[in-house]
Coordinates of C-alpha atoms in Angstrom, one line a residue:
X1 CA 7.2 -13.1 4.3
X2 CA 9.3 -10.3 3.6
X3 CA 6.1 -8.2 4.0
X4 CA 5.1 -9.0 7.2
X5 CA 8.9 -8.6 8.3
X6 CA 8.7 -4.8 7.2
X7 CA 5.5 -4.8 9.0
X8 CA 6.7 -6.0 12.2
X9 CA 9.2 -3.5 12.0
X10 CA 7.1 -0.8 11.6
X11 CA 5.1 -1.4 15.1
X12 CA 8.2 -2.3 16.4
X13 CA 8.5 1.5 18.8
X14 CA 10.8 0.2 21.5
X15 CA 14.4 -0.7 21.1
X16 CA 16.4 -1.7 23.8
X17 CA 20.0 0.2 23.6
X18 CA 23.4 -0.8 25.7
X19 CA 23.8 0.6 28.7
X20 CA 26.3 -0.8 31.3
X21 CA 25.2 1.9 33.9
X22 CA 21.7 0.3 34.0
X23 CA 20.9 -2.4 36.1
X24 CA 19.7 -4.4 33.0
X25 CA 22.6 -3.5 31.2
X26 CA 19.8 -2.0 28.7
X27 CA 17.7 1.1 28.7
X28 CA 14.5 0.4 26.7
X29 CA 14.1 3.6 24.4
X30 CA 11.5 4.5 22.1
X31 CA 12.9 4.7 18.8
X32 CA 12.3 8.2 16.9
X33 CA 8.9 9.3 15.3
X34 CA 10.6 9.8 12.1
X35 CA 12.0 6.6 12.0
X36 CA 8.7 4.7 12.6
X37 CA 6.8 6.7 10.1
X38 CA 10.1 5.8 7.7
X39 CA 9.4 2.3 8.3
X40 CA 5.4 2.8 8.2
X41 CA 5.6 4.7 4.5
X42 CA 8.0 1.3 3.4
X43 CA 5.6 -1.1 4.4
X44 CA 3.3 1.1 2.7
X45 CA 5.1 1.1 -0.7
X46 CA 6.0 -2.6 -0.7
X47 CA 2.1 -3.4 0.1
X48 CA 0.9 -1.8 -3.0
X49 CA 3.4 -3.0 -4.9
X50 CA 2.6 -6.6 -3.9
X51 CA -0.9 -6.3 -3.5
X52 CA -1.8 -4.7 -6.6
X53 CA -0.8 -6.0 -9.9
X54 CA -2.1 -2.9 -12.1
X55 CA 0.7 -0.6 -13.5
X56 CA 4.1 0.5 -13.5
X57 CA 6.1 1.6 -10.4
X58 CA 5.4 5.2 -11.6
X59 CA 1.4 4.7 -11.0
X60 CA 2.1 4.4 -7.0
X61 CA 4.9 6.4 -6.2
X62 CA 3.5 9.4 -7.7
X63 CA 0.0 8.6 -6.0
X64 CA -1.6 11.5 -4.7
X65 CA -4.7 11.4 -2.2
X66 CA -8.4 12.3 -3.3
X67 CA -7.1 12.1 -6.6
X68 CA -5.5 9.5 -8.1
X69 CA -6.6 7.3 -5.1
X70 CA -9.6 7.7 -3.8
X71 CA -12.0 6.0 -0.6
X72 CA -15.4 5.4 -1.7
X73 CA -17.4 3.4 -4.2
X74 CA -18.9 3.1 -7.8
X75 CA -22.9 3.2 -8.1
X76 CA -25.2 0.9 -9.3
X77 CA -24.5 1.9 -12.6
X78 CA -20.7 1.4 -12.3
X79 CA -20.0 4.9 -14.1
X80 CA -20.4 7.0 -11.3
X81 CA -18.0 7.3 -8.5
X82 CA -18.6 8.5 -5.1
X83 CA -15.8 10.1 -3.2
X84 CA -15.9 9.2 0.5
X85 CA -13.1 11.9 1.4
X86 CA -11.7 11.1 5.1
X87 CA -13.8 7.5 6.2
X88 CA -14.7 7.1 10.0
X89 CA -13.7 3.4 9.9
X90 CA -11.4 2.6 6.4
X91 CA -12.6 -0.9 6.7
X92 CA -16.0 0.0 6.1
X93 CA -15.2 1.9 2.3
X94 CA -12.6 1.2 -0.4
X95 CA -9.5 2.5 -1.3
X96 CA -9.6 2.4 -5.6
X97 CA -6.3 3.5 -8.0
X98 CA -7.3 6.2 -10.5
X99 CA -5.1 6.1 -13.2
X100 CA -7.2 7.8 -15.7
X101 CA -4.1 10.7 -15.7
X102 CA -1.1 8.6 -15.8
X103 CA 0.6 8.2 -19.2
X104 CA -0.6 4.6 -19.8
X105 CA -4.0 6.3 -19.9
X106 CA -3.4 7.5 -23.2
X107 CA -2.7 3.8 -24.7
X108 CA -5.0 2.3 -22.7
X109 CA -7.7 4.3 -21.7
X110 CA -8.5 5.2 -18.1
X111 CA -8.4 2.7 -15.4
X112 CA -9.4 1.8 -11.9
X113 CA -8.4 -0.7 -9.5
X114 CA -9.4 -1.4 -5.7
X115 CA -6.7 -2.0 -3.1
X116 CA -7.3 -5.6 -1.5
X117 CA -8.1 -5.1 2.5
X118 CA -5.5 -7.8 3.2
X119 CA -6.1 -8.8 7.2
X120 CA -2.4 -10.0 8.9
X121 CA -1.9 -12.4 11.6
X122 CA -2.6 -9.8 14.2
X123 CA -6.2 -9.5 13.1
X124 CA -5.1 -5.8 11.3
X125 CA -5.7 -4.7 8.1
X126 CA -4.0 -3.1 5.2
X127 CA -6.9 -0.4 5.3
X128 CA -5.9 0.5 8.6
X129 CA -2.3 0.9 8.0
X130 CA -3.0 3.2 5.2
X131 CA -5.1 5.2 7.7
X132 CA -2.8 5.5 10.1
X133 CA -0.1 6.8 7.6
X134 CA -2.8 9.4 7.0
X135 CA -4.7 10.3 9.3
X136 CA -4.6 8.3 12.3
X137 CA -6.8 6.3 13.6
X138 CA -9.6 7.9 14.8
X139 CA -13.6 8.3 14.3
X140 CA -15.0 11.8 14.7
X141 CA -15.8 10.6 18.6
X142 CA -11.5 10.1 19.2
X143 CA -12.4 6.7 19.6
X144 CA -10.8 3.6 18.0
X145 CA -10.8 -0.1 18.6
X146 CA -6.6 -0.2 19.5
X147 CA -5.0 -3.6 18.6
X148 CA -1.9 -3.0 20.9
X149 CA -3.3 -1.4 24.3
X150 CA -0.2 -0.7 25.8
X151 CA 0.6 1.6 23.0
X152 CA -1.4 4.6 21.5
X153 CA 1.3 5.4 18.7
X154 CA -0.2 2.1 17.1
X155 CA -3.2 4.7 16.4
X156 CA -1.0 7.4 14.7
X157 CA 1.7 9.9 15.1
X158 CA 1.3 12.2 18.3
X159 CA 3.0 15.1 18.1
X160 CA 4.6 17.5 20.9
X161 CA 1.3 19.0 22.3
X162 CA -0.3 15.7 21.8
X163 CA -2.6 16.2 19.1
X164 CA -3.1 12.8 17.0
X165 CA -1.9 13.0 13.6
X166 CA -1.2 10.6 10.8
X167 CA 2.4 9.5 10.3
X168 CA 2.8 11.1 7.0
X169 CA 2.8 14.4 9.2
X170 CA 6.2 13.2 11.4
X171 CA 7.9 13.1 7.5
X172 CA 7.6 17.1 7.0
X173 CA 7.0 18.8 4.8
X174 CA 3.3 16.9 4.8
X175 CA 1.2 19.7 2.5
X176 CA 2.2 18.2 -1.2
X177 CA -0.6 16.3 -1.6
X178 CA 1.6 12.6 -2.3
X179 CA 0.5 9.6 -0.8
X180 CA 4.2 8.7 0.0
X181 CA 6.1 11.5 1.2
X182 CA 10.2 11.7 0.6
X183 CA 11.4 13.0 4.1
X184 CA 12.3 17.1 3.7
X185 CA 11.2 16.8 -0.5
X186 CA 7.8 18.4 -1.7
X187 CA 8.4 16.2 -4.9
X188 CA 7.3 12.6 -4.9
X189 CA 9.7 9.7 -5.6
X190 CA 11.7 9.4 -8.7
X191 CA 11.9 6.1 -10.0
X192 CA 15.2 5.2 -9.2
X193 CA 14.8 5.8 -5.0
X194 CA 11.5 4.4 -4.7
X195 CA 12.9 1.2 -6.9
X196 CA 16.0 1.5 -4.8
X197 CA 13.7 1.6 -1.4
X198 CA 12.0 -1.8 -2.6
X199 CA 15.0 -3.6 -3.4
X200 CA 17.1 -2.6 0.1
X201 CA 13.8 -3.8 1.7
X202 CA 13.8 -7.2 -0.2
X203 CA 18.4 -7.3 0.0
X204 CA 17.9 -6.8 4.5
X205 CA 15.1 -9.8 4.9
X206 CA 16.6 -11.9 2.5
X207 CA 19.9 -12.4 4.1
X208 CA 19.0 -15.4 5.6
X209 CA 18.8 -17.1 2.2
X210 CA 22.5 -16.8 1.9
X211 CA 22.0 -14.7 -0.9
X212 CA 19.7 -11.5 -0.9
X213 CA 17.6 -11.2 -3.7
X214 CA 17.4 -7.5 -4.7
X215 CA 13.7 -7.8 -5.9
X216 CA 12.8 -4.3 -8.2
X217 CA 9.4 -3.3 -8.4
X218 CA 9.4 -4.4 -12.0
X219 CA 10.4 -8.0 -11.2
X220 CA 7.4 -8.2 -9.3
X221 CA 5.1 -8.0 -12.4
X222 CA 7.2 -10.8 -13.9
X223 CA 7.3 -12.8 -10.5
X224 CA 3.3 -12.2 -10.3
X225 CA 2.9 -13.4 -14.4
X226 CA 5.1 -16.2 -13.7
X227 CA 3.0 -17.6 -10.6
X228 CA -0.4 -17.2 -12.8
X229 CA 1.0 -19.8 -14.7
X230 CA 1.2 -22.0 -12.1
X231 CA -2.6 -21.3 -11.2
X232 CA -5.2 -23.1 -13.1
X233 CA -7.0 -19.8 -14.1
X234 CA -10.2 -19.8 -16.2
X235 CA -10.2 -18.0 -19.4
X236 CA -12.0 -14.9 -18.2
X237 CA -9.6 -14.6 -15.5
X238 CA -6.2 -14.8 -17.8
X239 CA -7.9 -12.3 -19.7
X240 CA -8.8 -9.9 -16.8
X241 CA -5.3 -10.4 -15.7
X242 CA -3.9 -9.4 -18.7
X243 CA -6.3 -6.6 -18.9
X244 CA -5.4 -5.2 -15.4
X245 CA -1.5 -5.6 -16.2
X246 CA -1.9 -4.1 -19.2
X247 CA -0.7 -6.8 -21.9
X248 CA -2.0 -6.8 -25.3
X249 CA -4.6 -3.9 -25.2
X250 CA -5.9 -2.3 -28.2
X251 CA -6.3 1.2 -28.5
X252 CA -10.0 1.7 -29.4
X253 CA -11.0 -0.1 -25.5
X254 CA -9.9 3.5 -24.1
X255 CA -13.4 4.4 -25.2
X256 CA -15.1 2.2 -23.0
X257 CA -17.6 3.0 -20.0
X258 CA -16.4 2.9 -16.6
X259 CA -19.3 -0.2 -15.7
X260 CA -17.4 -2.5 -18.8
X261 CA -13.8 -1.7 -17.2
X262 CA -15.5 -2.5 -13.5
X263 CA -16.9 -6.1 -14.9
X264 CA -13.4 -6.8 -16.9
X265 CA -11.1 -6.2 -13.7
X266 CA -13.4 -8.1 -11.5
X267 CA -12.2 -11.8 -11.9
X268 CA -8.7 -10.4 -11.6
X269 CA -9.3 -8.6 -8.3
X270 CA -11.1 -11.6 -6.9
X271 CA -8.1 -14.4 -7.7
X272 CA -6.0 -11.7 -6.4
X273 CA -7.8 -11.4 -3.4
X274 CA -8.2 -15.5 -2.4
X275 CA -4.2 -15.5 -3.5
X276 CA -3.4 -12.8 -1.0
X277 CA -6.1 -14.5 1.9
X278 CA -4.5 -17.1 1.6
X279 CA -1.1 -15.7 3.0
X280 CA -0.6 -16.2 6.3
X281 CA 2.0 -13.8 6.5
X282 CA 4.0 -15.5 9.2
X283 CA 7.6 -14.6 9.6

């Protein structure tokens, strides 16, 4: 719920402001680039923080694009990896987490993931929110199938001339190379702003509760853990979980091929995927 809340902020363009001069006693403004693509890169950081239950905070605010996470797919042989680059439609490829340079790498060997496609309420999809953030959403043509018609910016960040960007671009400087991009900072997040972005995200949708719950990224993997046990999960799947989360690995499985990692993460990223599915996401 508090998910699709950020979301609906982020395609939220039009506020209405106060104006006792107007006849409406409103103007309807559009809010500022900079603060949609704010909200955009949020939504953004919560989803793969909920959607993905792989690694440490650290593993997705220091994310950087083509290469530690990647569009394309693994062949036949599950060893080799073929890099899509820029895809004409994201839900036709898959977004995968490379992790084989992050530091849990060297305890547990290297490690990929794919992002779930989660589809929302509106018939959208998490693949196409992380196209818009980076490069709009276009095919090589300029055409796109647009959700909200009476809005192109639903389609990306449009800048003075009018050329289409993605919104990572209305957060300069853009040329880093970081999936999420801290407004006027070449360096990526440090751990205590991106933890303190997730928690003010949780703290301003759970006021209705009476109480906000400051939710940290690293409550998450406990929150996640703790509904597993709820779940009647097959052996195999407790044991993928635990894989993918990183529990109780022993050093000598960093040697492992690629196609044994693939088949070990699989029952994990399917549960994953009918838990998320079956989400409405309703506010």
């Amino acid at each position: 719920r508090v998910y699709e809340q950020q979301r609906q902020l982020a395609l939220t363009y039009y506020i209405d402001c106060r104006n006792r001069a107007s006849k409406r006693g409103y103007d309807h403004l559009r809010r500022k680039l900079s603060g949609i693509a704010k909200d955009l890169q949020k939504m953004l950081m919560l989803g793969v923080s909920l959607f993905v239950p792989t690694d440490r905070q650290e593993s997705y605010r220091d994310l950087q694009i083509g290469r530690t996470l990647k569009c394309g797919y693994f062949q036949d042989d599950g060893e080799n990896f073929i890099d899509q680059g820029k895809p004409e439609d994201p839900n036709q490829t898959q977004f995968w987490l490379d992790l084989t340079e992050f530091k849990t790498a060297a305890t547990y060997g290297a490690f990929w993931y794919p992002l779930p496609n989660v589809t929302f309420v509106d018939g959208t999809t998490f693949y196409e929110q992380i196209g818009s953030w980076l490069w709009g959403f276009e095919d090589i043509a300029g055409n796109w199938p647009v959700c909200y018609p009476d809005d192109p910016l639903w389609q990306g960040y449009i800048d003075e001339q009018g050329n289409r960007h993605g919104w990572r671009v209305a957060l300069p400087p853009d040329n880093h190379g970081y999936f999420f991009s801290q407004p006027n900072n070449k360096q990526p997040y440090e751990s205590s702003n991106f933890r303190s972005v997730i928690r003010q995200i949780f703290v301003r949708f759970t006021q209705e509760t009476g109480k906000p719950i400051p939710v940290t990224p690293h409550s998450m993997r406990h929150m996640l853990s703790s509904y597993l046990d709820k779940l009647d999960l097959s052996r195999e799947e407790r044991e993928s979980f635990a894989y993918v989360m990183h529990h109780s690995l022993e050093t000598h499985e960093k040697d492992y091929v690629y196609r044994d990692r693939l088949r070990r993460i699989t029952p994990a990223a399917e549960r994953m995927r009918s838990i998320l599915q079956d989400m409405t996401f309703d506010c």
